[in-house]
């Protein structure tokens, strides 16, 4: 928008102004914790309800069928005994029993057949099959004196057979067969079940609403957490405080820890940049001062020019060393930095390093000795490992006293090789022991600069040792000397 004075002002709004109305892709909605909580609640309530409904329906049907068939059997028993007692098949006039038989059939909404010993149907309450034969399995068993009572679930009816005896000879003279439909029972159970299903639906609906409300409470702290984290993404690096359940508090703690680490990283990056600028500026300032002095001198003797140009060259060398070390450290700290491990004779490596440093040690009459306890072959990146060990031994010479000594020892076991560098130098104060591995840290800046140090040597050394999965430790006593311990695996760990 434009202000009154005509300036263009661009207003950047954060996405949060969209609030809850912002568009959420469907797959995110599908992943919503709240949705899954609701679904879980509904499923866990629906399964037992449906099971109970089905189970109850079955039990009710079975119990009602049992009651009906027991009652029928009881009544048929009375009737068959009566018919047996009165010798039904010997009677000339059986009509006096027909009303009883009809009444019993009507009570249970069923049909009664009386079958004689030649399988003739002599009586049928439906008056359909009289005179016909009935030779069923149950009827045949009944002639052997067995009664039967069966429920045919598929066709929904109960079938009973009872023997009718001759009261004198006690032999089976006929069979009383009664069938009754259980359709009315099924119908009433169906109605009951339908009512239960409606109740189940209402209960599920109620549970769904409750689940929606309670899942809202459950995810509320997560929403608060997400809002707080969102604020941090706009640059607010202060720790967040979200009260809620244990899980949310745990996430909050982890988030705050990560934030603190990021903050520290950011600060150390800023410090590194300012240190780099300062370190790079120092030689350039010196070069500028030297060059300005030369130009302002007018006609100066050649020796003076040579001396000044020598100093300028020295400062350029220093600048080059700093840039080289910086490039090395940046390369070492790159995530995809790879080392090229090869089996290397560490004894020979140390001998060659000591040979190279002999001259600077001799200048200050420092005795440098190597003690090898055993031949050591280890898988290391030769160039990098040589650089790390050179830095350590060179430092033990640089920060030594005149006429001092440096003892380098090499030992190994089955897994590691150990290098110990003991010097009789100036030592390191206790409060600086942890800092010496930081980039650009020096205990005595002037001394470091005089000896051509960049303050990056130990940082490079530590990075190289760590790349080989090794460790480096320092022990030092001020004014007495310093010992560096290095431990590196013999076989490179992928
Ligand atoms: P520099 O280039 O200054 O030597 P380093 O990273 O190699 O940088 O070392 C960091 C600082 O640690 C040095 O400036 C020095 O103060 C201290 N230091 C390193 N090695 C020794 C040692 N053997 N004895 C005493 N001080 C040491």
Coordinates of C-alpha atoms and ligand atoms in Angstrom, one line a residue:
X1 CA 0.0 0.0 0.0
X2 CA 1.1 3.7 -0.3
X3 CA 1.5 6.0 2.6
X4 CA 0.2 9.6 2.6
X5 CA 3.7 10.7 1.5
X6 CA 3.5 8.4 -1.4
X7 CA 6.0 5.7 -0.2
X8 CA 5.3 2.2 -1.1
X9 CA 5.0 0.0 2.0
X10 CA 4.8 -3.8 1.6
X11 CA 3.1 -5.5 4.4
X12 CA 4.2 -9.1 4.9
X13 CA 1.6 -11.1 6.7
X14 CA 2.3 -14.3 8.4
X15 CA 0.1 -17.3 7.4
X16 CA -1.4 -17.5 10.9
X17 CA -3.9 -14.7 10.0
X18 CA -5.8 -17.4 8.2
X19 CA -6.3 -19.1 11.5
X20 CA -8.3 -22.3 11.4
X21 CA -9.9 -21.3 8.1
X22 CA -6.7 -22.0 6.2
X23 CA -7.0 -24.7 3.6
X24 CA -5.9 -28.1 4.8
X25 CA -5.2 -30.7 2.2
X26 CA -7.5 -33.7 2.5
X27 CA -4.7 -36.1 3.3
X28 CA -3.7 -34.0 6.3
X29 CA -7.3 -34.1 7.5
X30 CA -7.1 -37.9 7.1
X31 CA -4.0 -37.9 9.3
X32 CA -5.7 -35.8 12.0
X33 CA -5.3 -37.2 15.5
X34 CA -8.7 -36.0 16.4
X35 CA -10.4 -37.8 13.6
X36 CA -8.6 -41.1 14.5
X37 CA -9.5 -40.6 18.2
X38 CA -13.2 -40.2 17.2
X39 CA -13.0 -43.2 14.8
X40 CA -11.4 -45.4 17.6
X41 CA -14.0 -44.4 20.1
X42 CA -16.9 -45.2 17.7
X43 CA -15.4 -48.5 16.7
X44 CA -14.7 -49.6 20.3
X45 CA -18.2 -48.8 21.3
X46 CA -19.9 -50.2 18.2
X47 CA -18.2 -53.6 18.3
X48 CA -19.3 -54.6 21.8
X49 CA -22.8 -53.1 21.3
X50 CA -23.3 -55.1 18.0
X51 CA -21.9 -58.3 19.6
X52 CA -24.2 -57.9 22.7
X53 CA -27.2 -57.2 20.4
X54 CA -26.5 -60.4 18.3
X55 CA -25.8 -62.5 21.4
X56 CA -28.9 -61.2 23.2
X57 CA -31.1 -61.9 20.2
X58 CA -29.9 -65.5 20.0
X59 CA -30.2 -66.2 23.7
X60 CA -33.8 -64.7 23.7
X61 CA -34.9 -66.8 20.7
X62 CA -33.4 -70.0 22.2
X63 CA -35.0 -69.4 25.6
X64 CA -38.4 -68.6 24.2
X65 CA -38.3 -71.6 21.9
X66 CA -37.3 -73.8 24.8
X67 CA -40.2 -72.5 27.0
X68 CA -42.7 -73.1 24.2
X69 CA -41.4 -76.6 23.4
X70 CA -41.3 -77.6 27.1
X71 CA -44.8 -76.4 27.6
X72 CA -45.9 -78.2 24.4
X73 CA -44.2 -81.4 25.5
X74 CA -45.9 -81.2 29.0
X75 CA -49.3 -80.7 27.5
X76 CA -48.8 -83.5 24.8
X77 CA -47.5 -85.8 27.5
X78 CA -50.8 -85.4 29.4
X79 CA -52.8 -85.9 26.3
X80 CA -50.8 -89.0 25.2
X81 CA -51.2 -90.5 28.7
X82 CA -54.9 -89.9 28.6
X83 CA -55.2 -91.5 25.2
X84 CA -53.1 -94.4 26.3
X85 CA -55.2 -94.9 29.5
X86 CA -58.5 -94.9 27.6
X87 CA -57.1 -97.2 24.8
X88 CA -57.7 -94.6 22.1
X89 CA -57.3 -97.0 19.2
X90 CA -59.7 -99.5 20.7
X91 CA -62.5 -96.9 21.2
X92 CA -65.4 -97.0 18.9
X93 CA -66.1 -93.3 19.4
X94 CA -63.0 -91.2 19.5
X95 CA -64.9 -87.9 19.0
X96 CA -65.0 -87.2 22.8
X97 CA -61.2 -86.6 22.5
X98 CA -61.2 -84.6 19.4
X99 CA -62.2 -81.4 21.1
X100 CA -59.2 -81.8 23.5
X101 CA -56.8 -82.5 20.6
X102 CA -58.2 -79.4 18.7
X103 CA -58.0 -77.2 21.8
X104 CA -54.3 -78.2 22.4
X105 CA -53.4 -77.6 18.8
X106 CA -55.1 -74.2 18.9
X107 CA -53.4 -73.1 22.1
X108 CA -50.0 -73.5 20.5
X109 CA -51.1 -72.4 17.0
X110 CA -50.0 -75.8 15.8
X111 CA -51.1 -79.1 14.2
X112 CA -51.6 -82.5 15.8
X113 CA -51.5 -85.8 14.0
X114 CA -52.5 -89.1 15.5
X115 CA -50.9 -92.0 13.7
X116 CA -51.9 -95.7 14.2
X117 CA -49.6 -98.7 14.2
X118 CA -50.0 -99.2 10.4
X119 CA -48.7 -95.5 9.9
X120 CA -52.2 -94.3 9.0
X121 CA -53.0 -90.8 10.0
X122 CA -56.3 -91.3 11.9
X123 CA -56.6 -87.8 13.1
X124 CA -55.3 -84.4 11.7
X125 CA -56.4 -81.2 13.3
X126 CA -56.0 -79.5 9.9
X127 CA -58.1 -82.2 8.3
X128 CA -55.8 -82.4 5.3
X129 CA -54.0 -85.7 5.6
X130 CA -56.4 -88.0 7.3
X131 CA -56.2 -91.6 5.8
X132 CA -52.7 -90.9 4.4
X133 CA -49.5 -92.6 5.6
X134 CA -46.8 -90.9 7.7
X135 CA -43.5 -92.8 7.9
X136 CA -41.0 -90.4 9.3
X137 CA -37.8 -91.1 11.2
X138 CA -39.2 -89.6 14.4
X139 CA -42.4 -91.6 14.0
X140 CA -40.5 -94.9 13.5
X141 CA -38.3 -94.2 16.7
X142 CA -41.5 -93.4 18.6
X143 CA -42.8 -96.9 17.9
X144 CA -39.7 -98.1 19.9
X145 CA -41.0 -96.0 22.8
X146 CA -38.7 -93.0 22.2
X147 CA -40.1 -89.5 22.4
X148 CA -38.6 -86.6 20.4
X149 CA -38.6 -82.8 20.7
X150 CA -36.8 -80.9 17.9
X151 CA -36.6 -77.3 16.9
X152 CA -36.1 -76.7 13.1
X153 CA -34.5 -73.3 13.1
X154 CA -34.4 -73.0 9.3
X155 CA -38.1 -73.6 8.8
X156 CA -39.0 -72.1 12.2
X157 CA -41.1 -74.8 13.8
X158 CA -41.0 -77.3 16.7
X159 CA -41.8 -80.9 16.2
X160 CA -42.8 -83.3 19.0
X161 CA -43.6 -87.1 18.9
X162 CA -44.9 -89.1 21.8
X163 CA -46.0 -92.8 21.9
X164 CA -49.6 -93.8 22.7
X165 CA -49.7 -97.1 24.5
X166 CA -52.2 -99.9 24.8
X167 CA -53.2 -99.8 28.5
X168 CA -53.4 -103.6 28.7
X169 CA -50.5 -104.9 26.6
X170 CA -48.3 -101.8 27.2
X171 CA -47.2 -101.9 23.6
X172 CA -47.0 -98.8 21.4
X173 CA -50.3 -98.5 19.5
X174 CA -49.8 -95.2 17.9
X175 CA -48.0 -91.9 17.8
X176 CA -49.0 -88.4 18.7
X177 CA -47.1 -85.9 16.5
X178 CA -47.4 -82.2 17.1
X179 CA -45.8 -79.4 15.1
X180 CA -46.0 -75.7 16.0
X181 CA -44.6 -72.7 14.2
X182 CA -42.1 -70.4 16.1
X183 CA -42.6 -67.6 13.6
X184 CA -44.3 -65.4 16.3
X185 CA -41.2 -65.8 18.5
X186 CA -38.9 -64.8 15.6
X187 CA -41.1 -61.8 14.8
X188 CA -41.1 -60.6 18.4
X189 CA -37.3 -61.0 18.6
X190 CA -37.0 -59.2 15.3
X191 CA -39.0 -56.3 16.7
X192 CA -36.9 -56.3 19.9
X193 CA -33.7 -56.4 17.8
X194 CA -34.8 -53.5 15.7
X195 CA -35.5 -51.5 18.9
X196 CA -32.1 -52.4 20.2
X197 CA -30.5 -51.4 16.8
X198 CA -32.2 -48.0 17.0
X199 CA -30.9 -47.6 20.6
X200 CA -27.5 -48.7 19.5
X201 CA -27.5 -46.1 16.7
X202 CA -28.5 -43.4 19.2
X203 CA -25.8 -44.5 21.7
X204 CA -23.2 -44.5 18.9
X205 CA -24.2 -41.1 17.9
X206 CA -24.0 -39.9 21.5
X207 CA -20.5 -41.6 21.8
X208 CA -19.4 -39.9 18.5
X209 CA -20.4 -36.5 19.9
X210 CA -18.7 -37.2 23.2
X211 CA -15.6 -38.5 21.4
X212 CA -15.5 -35.4 19.3
X213 CA -15.7 -33.2 22.4
X214 CA -13.2 -35.1 24.4
X215 CA -10.7 -35.6 21.5
X216 CA -10.9 -31.8 21.2
X217 CA -9.6 -31.6 24.8
X218 CA -7.0 -34.2 24.0
X219 CA -5.5 -32.4 21.0
X220 CA -5.9 -28.9 22.4
X221 CA -2.4 -28.9 24.0
X222 CA -1.0 -30.0 20.6
X223 CA -2.7 -27.1 18.9
X224 CA -1.2 -24.7 21.5
X225 CA 2.2 -26.3 20.9
X226 CA 2.0 -26.0 17.2
X227 CA 1.0 -22.3 17.6
X228 CA 4.0 -21.7 19.9
X229 CA 6.3 -23.4 17.4
X230 CA 4.9 -21.4 14.6
X231 CA 5.8 -18.2 16.4
X232 CA 9.4 -19.5 16.6
X233 CA 9.5 -20.0 12.9
X234 CA 9.1 -16.2 12.6
X235 CA 12.3 -15.6 14.4
X236 CA 11.2 -15.7 18.0
X237 CA 13.9 -18.1 19.5
X238 CA 12.7 -17.8 23.1
X239 CA 11.8 -21.0 24.9
X240 CA 8.1 -21.9 24.8
X241 CA 6.0 -23.1 27.7
X242 CA 3.0 -25.2 27.0
X243 CA 1.1 -26.8 29.8
X244 CA -0.8 -30.0 29.0
X245 CA -0.4 -33.7 29.2
X246 CA 2.9 -35.5 29.8
X247 CA 3.5 -36.1 26.1
X248 CA 3.0 -32.5 25.2
X249 CA 5.3 -31.4 28.0
X250 CA 7.9 -33.9 26.7
X251 CA 7.7 -32.6 23.2
X252 CA 8.0 -29.0 24.6
X253 CA 11.1 -29.9 26.5
X254 CA 12.7 -31.6 23.5
X255 CA 11.7 -28.6 21.3
X256 CA 13.3 -26.1 23.9
X257 CA 16.5 -28.2 24.0
X258 CA 16.7 -28.2 20.2
X259 CA 16.0 -24.4 20.2
X260 CA 18.8 -23.9 22.7
X261 CA 21.2 -25.9 20.6
X262 CA 20.2 -24.0 17.5
X263 CA 20.6 -20.7 19.4
X264 CA 24.1 -21.8 20.5
X265 CA 24.9 -22.8 16.9
X266 CA 23.7 -19.5 15.6
X267 CA 25.7 -17.6 18.2
X268 CA 28.9 -19.6 17.5
X269 CA 28.4 -19.1 13.8
X270 CA 28.1 -15.3 14.3
X271 CA 31.2 -15.4 16.5
X272 CA 33.0 -17.4 13.9
X273 CA 32.1 -14.9 11.2
X274 CA 33.3 -12.0 13.4
X275 CA 36.5 -13.8 14.3
X276 CA 37.2 -14.6 10.6
X277 CA 36.7 -11.0 9.6
X278 CA 38.9 -9.8 12.5
X279 CA 41.7 -12.4 11.7
X280 CA 41.6 -11.6 8.0
X281 CA 41.6 -7.9 8.6
X282 CA 44.7 -7.9 10.8
X283 CA 47.3 -8.8 8.2
X284 CA 45.6 -6.5 5.6
X285 CA 45.7 -3.6 8.1
X286 CA 49.5 -4.3 8.7
X287 CA 50.1 -4.4 4.9
X288 CA 48.2 -1.1 4.4
X289 CA 50.2 0.6 7.2
X290 CA 53.5 -0.7 5.8
X291 CA 52.6 0.4 2.2
X292 CA 51.3 3.8 3.4
X293 CA 54.6 4.4 5.3
X294 CA 56.6 3.5 2.2
X295 CA 54.7 5.9 0.0
X296 CA 54.9 8.7 2.5
X297 CA 58.6 8.3 3.0
X298 CA 59.5 9.6 -0.5
X299 CA 63.1 8.8 -1.3
X300 CA 64.1 6.2 1.3
X301 CA 67.1 3.9 1.2
X302 CA 66.7 0.6 -0.7
X303 CA 67.4 -1.4 2.5
X304 CA 64.3 0.2 4.1
X305 CA 62.2 -0.6 1.1
X306 CA 63.5 -4.2 1.2
X307 CA 62.7 -4.5 4.9
X308 CA 59.2 -3.1 4.5
X309 CA 58.5 -5.3 1.5
X310 CA 59.8 -8.3 3.5
X311 CA 57.3 -7.5 6.2
X312 CA 54.5 -7.1 3.7
X313 CA 55.4 -10.5 2.2
X314 CA 55.3 -12.0 5.8
X315 CA 51.8 -10.6 6.3
X316 CA 50.6 -12.0 3.0
X317 CA 52.0 -15.4 4.0
X318 CA 50.0 -15.1 7.3
X319 CA 46.8 -14.1 5.4
X320 CA 47.3 -17.1 3.1
X321 CA 47.8 -19.5 6.1
X322 CA 44.6 -18.3 7.7
X323 CA 42.7 -18.7 4.5
X324 CA 44.1 -22.2 3.9
X325 CA 43.3 -23.2 7.5
X326 CA 39.8 -21.8 7.1
X327 CA 39.2 -23.7 3.9
X328 CA 40.5 -26.9 5.6
X329 CA 38.2 -26.5 8.5
X330 CA 35.1 -25.7 6.3
X331 CA 35.9 -28.8 4.2
X332 CA 36.4 -31.0 7.3
X333 CA 33.1 -29.9 8.8
X334 CA 31.1 -30.4 5.7
X335 CA 28.4 -33.1 6.2
X336 CA 29.4 -35.1 3.1
X337 CA 33.1 -34.9 3.9
X338 CA 34.7 -38.2 3.2
X339 CA 38.0 -39.6 4.3
X340 CA 40.1 -42.1 2.3
X341 CA 41.3 -44.7 4.8
X342 CA 44.2 -46.9 3.8
X343 CA 46.5 -49.1 5.8
X344 CA 49.3 -46.8 6.9
X345 CA 52.4 -47.5 9.0
X346 CA 51.9 -45.0 11.9
X347 CA 55.5 -45.5 13.1
X348 CA 56.9 -44.3 9.8
X349 CA 54.4 -41.5 9.7
X350 CA 55.5 -40.2 13.1
X351 CA 59.2 -40.6 12.2
X352 CA 58.7 -38.5 9.0
X353 CA 56.7 -35.8 11.0
X354 CA 59.6 -35.5 13.6
X355 CA 62.1 -35.3 10.8
X356 CA 60.2 -32.4 9.3
X357 CA 60.1 -30.5 12.6
X358 CA 63.7 -31.2 13.5
X359 CA 64.8 -27.8 12.3
X360 CA 62.4 -25.7 14.3
X361 CA 63.1 -27.8 17.4
X362 CA 66.9 -27.4 16.9
X363 CA 66.6 -23.6 16.7
X364 CA 65.5 -23.5 20.4
X365 CA 67.5 -26.6 21.5
X366 CA 64.4 -28.7 22.1
X367 CA 65.0 -32.4 22.3
X368 CA 62.3 -34.4 20.4
X369 CA 62.2 -38.2 20.9
X370 CA 59.9 -40.9 19.5
X371 CA 59.2 -44.1 21.5
X372 CA 57.5 -46.8 19.5
X373 CA 56.3 -49.8 21.6
X374 CA 55.2 -51.9 18.6
X375 CA 54.8 -51.6 14.9
X376 CA 51.3 -50.1 14.1
X377 CA 49.4 -50.4 10.9
X378 CA 46.1 -48.5 11.0
X379 CA 43.4 -47.6 8.4
X380 CA 43.7 -43.8 8.3
X381 CA 43.5 -41.0 5.8
X382 CA 47.3 -40.5 5.5
X383 CA 47.3 -36.8 4.7
X384 CA 44.7 -35.8 7.3
X385 CA 46.1 -37.9 10.1
X386 CA 49.6 -36.6 9.3
X387 CA 48.3 -33.1 9.5
X388 CA 46.6 -33.7 12.9
X389 CA 49.6 -35.3 14.5
X390 CA 51.9 -32.6 13.0
X391 CA 49.8 -29.8 14.5
X392 CA 50.1 -31.4 18.0
X393 CA 53.8 -32.0 17.8
X394 CA 54.5 -28.6 16.3
X395 CA 52.5 -27.0 19.1
X396 CA 54.5 -28.9 21.7
X397 CA 57.6 -27.3 20.2
X398 CA 56.1 -23.9 19.7
X399 CA 54.7 -23.6 23.2
X400 CA 57.8 -25.1 24.8
X401 CA 60.6 -23.4 26.8
X402 CA 64.1 -23.1 25.3
X403 CA 66.1 -26.3 25.9
X404 CA 62.9 -28.1 26.7
X405 CA 61.9 -31.6 25.5
X406 CA 59.1 -33.3 23.6
X407 CA 58.4 -37.0 24.0
X408 CA 56.2 -38.7 21.5
X409 CA 55.1 -42.3 22.2
X410 CA 53.1 -44.8 20.1
X411 CA 51.4 -47.9 21.4
X412 CA 48.5 -50.1 20.3
X413 CA 46.1 -52.8 21.4
X414 CA 43.8 -55.0 19.4
X415 CA 41.4 -52.2 18.7
X416 CA 43.1 -48.8 18.9
X417 CA 46.5 -47.1 18.5
X418 CA 47.5 -44.5 21.0
X419 CA 49.8 -41.5 20.5
X420 CA 51.0 -39.5 23.5
X421 CA 52.8 -36.1 23.1
X422 CA 54.4 -34.9 26.3
X423 CA 56.1 -31.5 26.4
X424 CA 57.9 -29.5 29.1
X425 CA 56.3 -26.2 27.8
X426 CA 54.4 -23.3 29.2
X427 CA 51.2 -25.4 30.0
X428 CA 47.6 -24.4 29.6
X429 CA 45.5 -22.7 32.4
X430 CA 42.6 -24.8 33.7
X431 CA 39.9 -22.5 32.4
X432 CA 41.4 -22.6 28.9
X433 CA 41.7 -26.4 28.6
X434 CA 38.2 -26.8 27.1
X435 CA 38.5 -23.8 24.8
X436 CA 41.8 -24.6 23.0
X437 CA 39.9 -26.8 20.5
X438 CA 37.6 -23.9 19.6
X439 CA 38.3 -22.1 16.3
X440 CA 40.6 -19.0 16.8
X441 CA 41.0 -19.5 20.5
X442 CA 44.5 -18.8 21.8
X443 CA 45.8 -18.6 25.3
X444 CA 48.4 -16.1 24.4
X445 CA 47.5 -14.3 21.3
X446 CA 50.9 -12.5 20.9
X447 CA 52.9 -15.8 21.3
X448 CA 50.6 -17.6 18.8
X449 CA 51.0 -14.9 16.2
X450 CA 54.8 -14.7 16.7
X451 CA 55.0 -18.4 16.0
X452 CA 52.8 -18.1 12.9
X453 CA 49.8 -19.6 14.5
X454 CA 46.3 -19.1 13.2
X455 CA 44.3 -20.4 16.2
X456 CA 42.8 -23.0 14.0
X457 CA 45.3 -25.9 14.4
X458 CA 43.7 -27.7 17.3
X459 CA 40.2 -27.3 15.8
X460 CA 41.4 -28.9 12.6
X461 CA 43.2 -31.7 14.6
X462 CA 40.0 -32.5 16.6
X463 CA 37.9 -32.6 13.5
X464 CA 40.3 -35.0 11.8
X465 CA 40.5 -37.3 14.9
X466 CA 36.7 -37.3 15.2
X467 CA 36.4 -38.1 11.5
X468 CA 38.4 -41.3 12.3
X469 CA 36.1 -42.0 15.2
X470 CA 38.9 -41.3 17.6
X471 CA 39.2 -39.1 20.7
X472 CA 41.7 -36.5 21.9
X473 CA 42.3 -35.4 25.5
X474 CA 44.6 -32.9 27.1
X475 CA 46.3 -32.8 30.5
X476 CA 48.3 -29.8 31.4
X477 CA 50.0 -28.0 34.3
X478 CA 50.8 -24.4 34.0
X479 CA 54.5 -23.8 33.8
X480 CA 55.3 -27.6 33.9
X481 CA 54.0 -29.0 30.6
X482 CA 51.2 -30.4 28.5
X483 CA 50.3 -33.9 27.4
X484 CA 48.0 -34.7 24.5
X485 CA 46.5 -38.2 24.3
X486 CA 45.1 -39.4 21.0
X487 CA 43.2 -42.7 20.6
X488 CA 42.2 -43.9 17.1
X489 CA 40.6 -47.2 16.0
X490 CA 43.0 -49.4 14.0
X491 CA 40.2 -50.3 11.6
X492 CA 38.2 -47.5 10.1
X493 CA 34.6 -47.7 11.3
X494 CA 32.2 -47.1 8.4
Ligands
LIG1 P1 47.7 -21.8 17.2 O1 47.7 -21.6 15.8 O2 47.6 -20.5 18.0 O3 48.8 -22.7 17.7 P2 46.0 -24.0 18.0 O4 44.6 -24.2 17.7 O5 47.0 -25.0 17.5 O6 46.3 -22.6 17.5 O7 46.2 -23.9 19.5 C1 45.3 -23.1 20.3 C2 45.9 -22.6 21.5 O8 46.2 -23.7 22.4 C3 47.3 -22.0 21.3 O9 47.2 -20.7 20.9 C4 48.0 -22.2 22.6 O10 47.7 -21.1 23.4 C5 47.3 -23.5 23.2 N1 48.2 -24.7 23.0 C6 48.1 -25.6 22.0 N2 49.0 -26.6 22.2 C7 49.7 -26.2 23.3 C8 50.8 -26.8 24.0 N3 51.4 -28.0 23.7 N4 51.2 -26.2 25.2 C9 50.7 -25.1 25.6 N5 49.6 -24.4 25.0 C10 49.2 -25.0 23.8

